[in-house]
Amino acid sequence: MIAPVYRNLDAPSTFLGLAFPVEWLAVLAAGWAGTAVGTPNVGGGAALAIYLVLRVAGHGRPEGHLQHWLLWRVRQVQTGGRLSAAARARTPRFPFGPYEWRDPPREGRP
């Protein structure tokens, strides 16, 4: 397909090396906070420092690694470390039949 508006799903969606919008949110929030407090130079310096830390931490990793890692950690905290649905279930497993419809039957049973 040759079209001027075609965009591959695997195309990077970064701006100056940071994934947009999650990683840029920290940089822009630092600049905004400095401006809101009345010290825009300090906010600009903090934004630059956060930008550099994020670039160094994400060096050599795939695009969006930091935001996926952060969301993974948030999900671990929310679920108490039990990430699978089976681990979070409050009901015990039923021992007298197939657990799912696609499970094979037990040996010796039709």
CSV table of C-alpha atoms in Angstrom, one decimal:
chain,number,residue,atom,x,y,z
A,1,MET,CA,0.0,0.0,0.0
A,2,ILE,CA,1.4,3.3,-1.0
A,3,ALA,CA,-0.5,6.2,0.5
A,4,PRO,CA,0.9,9.5,1.9
A,5,VAL,CA,-1.2,9.1,5.1
A,6,TYR,CA,-0.3,5.4,5.8
A,7,ARG,CA,1.4,4.9,9.1
A,8,ASN,CA,2.8,1.7,10.4
A,9,LEU,CA,1.6,0.6,13.8
A,10,ASP,CA,5.2,-0.1,14.8
A,11,ALA,CA,6.3,3.5,14.0
A,12,PRO,CA,7.8,5.2,17.1
A,13,SER,CA,5.6,7.8,18.8
A,14,THR,CA,8.3,9.7,20.6
A,15,PHE,CA,9.2,13.3,20.8
A,16,LEU,CA,12.8,14.1,21.5
A,17,GLY,CA,13.4,10.5,22.6
A,18,LEU,CA,10.6,10.3,25.2
A,19,ALA,CA,7.4,8.5,24.8
A,20,PHE,CA,4.4,10.8,24.5
A,21,PRO,CA,2.4,11.5,26.7
A,22,VAL,CA,3.4,9.6,29.8
A,23,GLU,CA,7.1,10.4,30.0
A,24,TRP,CA,6.6,13.9,28.8
A,25,LEU,CA,4.0,14.5,31.5
A,26,ALA,CA,6.8,14.4,34.2
A,27,VAL,CA,8.9,16.9,32.3
A,28,LEU,CA,6.1,19.3,31.5
A,29,ALA,CA,4.7,19.1,35.1
A,30,ALA,CA,8.1,20.1,36.5
A,31,GLY,CA,8.3,23.1,34.3
A,32,TRP,CA,4.7,24.0,35.1
A,33,ALA,CA,5.2,23.6,38.8
A,34,GLY,CA,8.2,25.9,38.7
A,35,THR,CA,6.2,28.5,36.8
A,36,ALA,CA,3.3,28.2,39.2
A,37,VAL,CA,5.5,28.7,42.3
A,38,GLY,CA,7.1,31.7,40.7
A,39,THR,CA,10.6,30.3,39.9
A,40,PRO,CA,10.5,29.4,36.3
A,41,ASN,CA,14.3,29.0,36.1
A,42,VAL,CA,14.2,26.3,38.9
A,43,GLY,CA,11.2,24.6,37.1
A,44,GLY,CA,13.1,24.7,33.8
A,45,GLY,CA,16.2,23.2,35.5
A,46,ALA,CA,14.1,20.5,37.1
A,47,ALA,CA,12.4,19.7,33.8
A,48,LEU,CA,15.8,19.4,32.1
A,49,ALA,CA,17.1,17.2,34.9
A,50,ILE,CA,14.0,14.9,34.7
A,51,TYR,CA,14.4,14.8,30.9
A,52,LEU,CA,18.0,13.7,31.2
A,53,VAL,CA,17.2,11.1,33.8
A,54,LEU,CA,14.5,9.6,31.7
A,55,ARG,CA,16.7,9.6,28.6
A,56,VAL,CA,19.6,7.8,30.5
A,57,ALA,CA,17.2,5.4,32.2
A,58,GLY,CA,15.6,4.5,28.9
A,59,HIS,CA,18.8,4.2,26.9
A,60,GLY,CA,18.9,0.8,25.0
A,61,ARG,CA,15.4,-0.1,25.9
A,62,PRO,CA,12.4,-0.4,23.6
A,63,GLU,CA,10.1,2.5,23.1
A,64,GLY,CA,7.6,3.1,26.0
A,65,HIS,CA,9.6,0.8,28.3
A,66,LEU,CA,9.4,3.2,31.3
A,67,GLN,CA,5.7,3.8,31.0
A,68,HIS,CA,5.0,0.0,30.7
A,69,TRP,CA,7.2,-0.7,33.7
A,70,LEU,CA,5.5,2.0,35.7
A,71,LEU,CA,2.1,0.7,34.9
A,72,TRP,CA,3.2,-2.8,35.7
A,73,ARG,CA,4.4,-1.7,39.2
A,74,VAL,CA,1.1,0.2,39.8
A,75,ARG,CA,-0.9,-2.9,38.9
A,76,GLN,CA,1.3,-5.0,41.2
A,77,VAL,CA,0.6,-2.7,44.1
A,78,GLN,CA,-3.1,-2.6,43.3
A,79,THR,CA,-3.5,-6.3,43.1
A,80,GLY,CA,-1.2,-7.2,46.0
A,81,GLY,CA,1.3,-9.0,43.7
A,82,ARG,CA,-1.4,-11.4,42.3
A,83,LEU,CA,-1.4,-10.4,38.7
A,84,SER,CA,-3.3,-13.3,37.1
A,85,ALA,CA,-7.1,-13.5,37.2
A,86,ALA,CA,-6.8,-17.0,38.7
A,87,ALA,CA,-4.6,-15.8,41.5
A,88,ARG,CA,-7.0,-12.9,42.3
A,89,ALA,CA,-10.1,-15.1,42.3
A,90,ARG,CA,-11.8,-15.4,45.6
A,91,THR,CA,-13.5,-18.8,44.8
A,92,PRO,CA,-11.6,-22.1,45.1
A,93,ARG,CA,-11.0,-24.2,42.0
A,94,PHE,CA,-13.7,-26.8,41.4
A,95,PRO,CA,-11.9,-30.2,41.7
A,96,PHE,CA,-14.6,-32.5,40.2
A,97,GLY,CA,-14.6,-31.5,36.5
A,98,PRO,CA,-12.8,-29.7,33.7
A,99,TYR,CA,-11.7,-26.2,34.8
A,100,GLU,CA,-12.4,-24.8,31.3
A,101,TRP,CA,-14.5,-26.2,28.5
A,102,ARG,CA,-11.4,-26.7,26.4
A,103,ASP,CA,-9.6,-28.8,29.0
A,104,PRO,CA,-9.2,-32.5,27.9
A,105,PRO,CA,-11.1,-35.0,29.9
A,106,ARG,CA,-9.4,-37.0,32.7
A,107,GLU,CA,-8.1,-40.4,31.8
A,108,GLY,CA,-10.6,-43.1,32.4
A,109,ARG,CA,-13.6,-40.8,32.1
A,110,PRO,CA,-15.7,-40.2,29.0
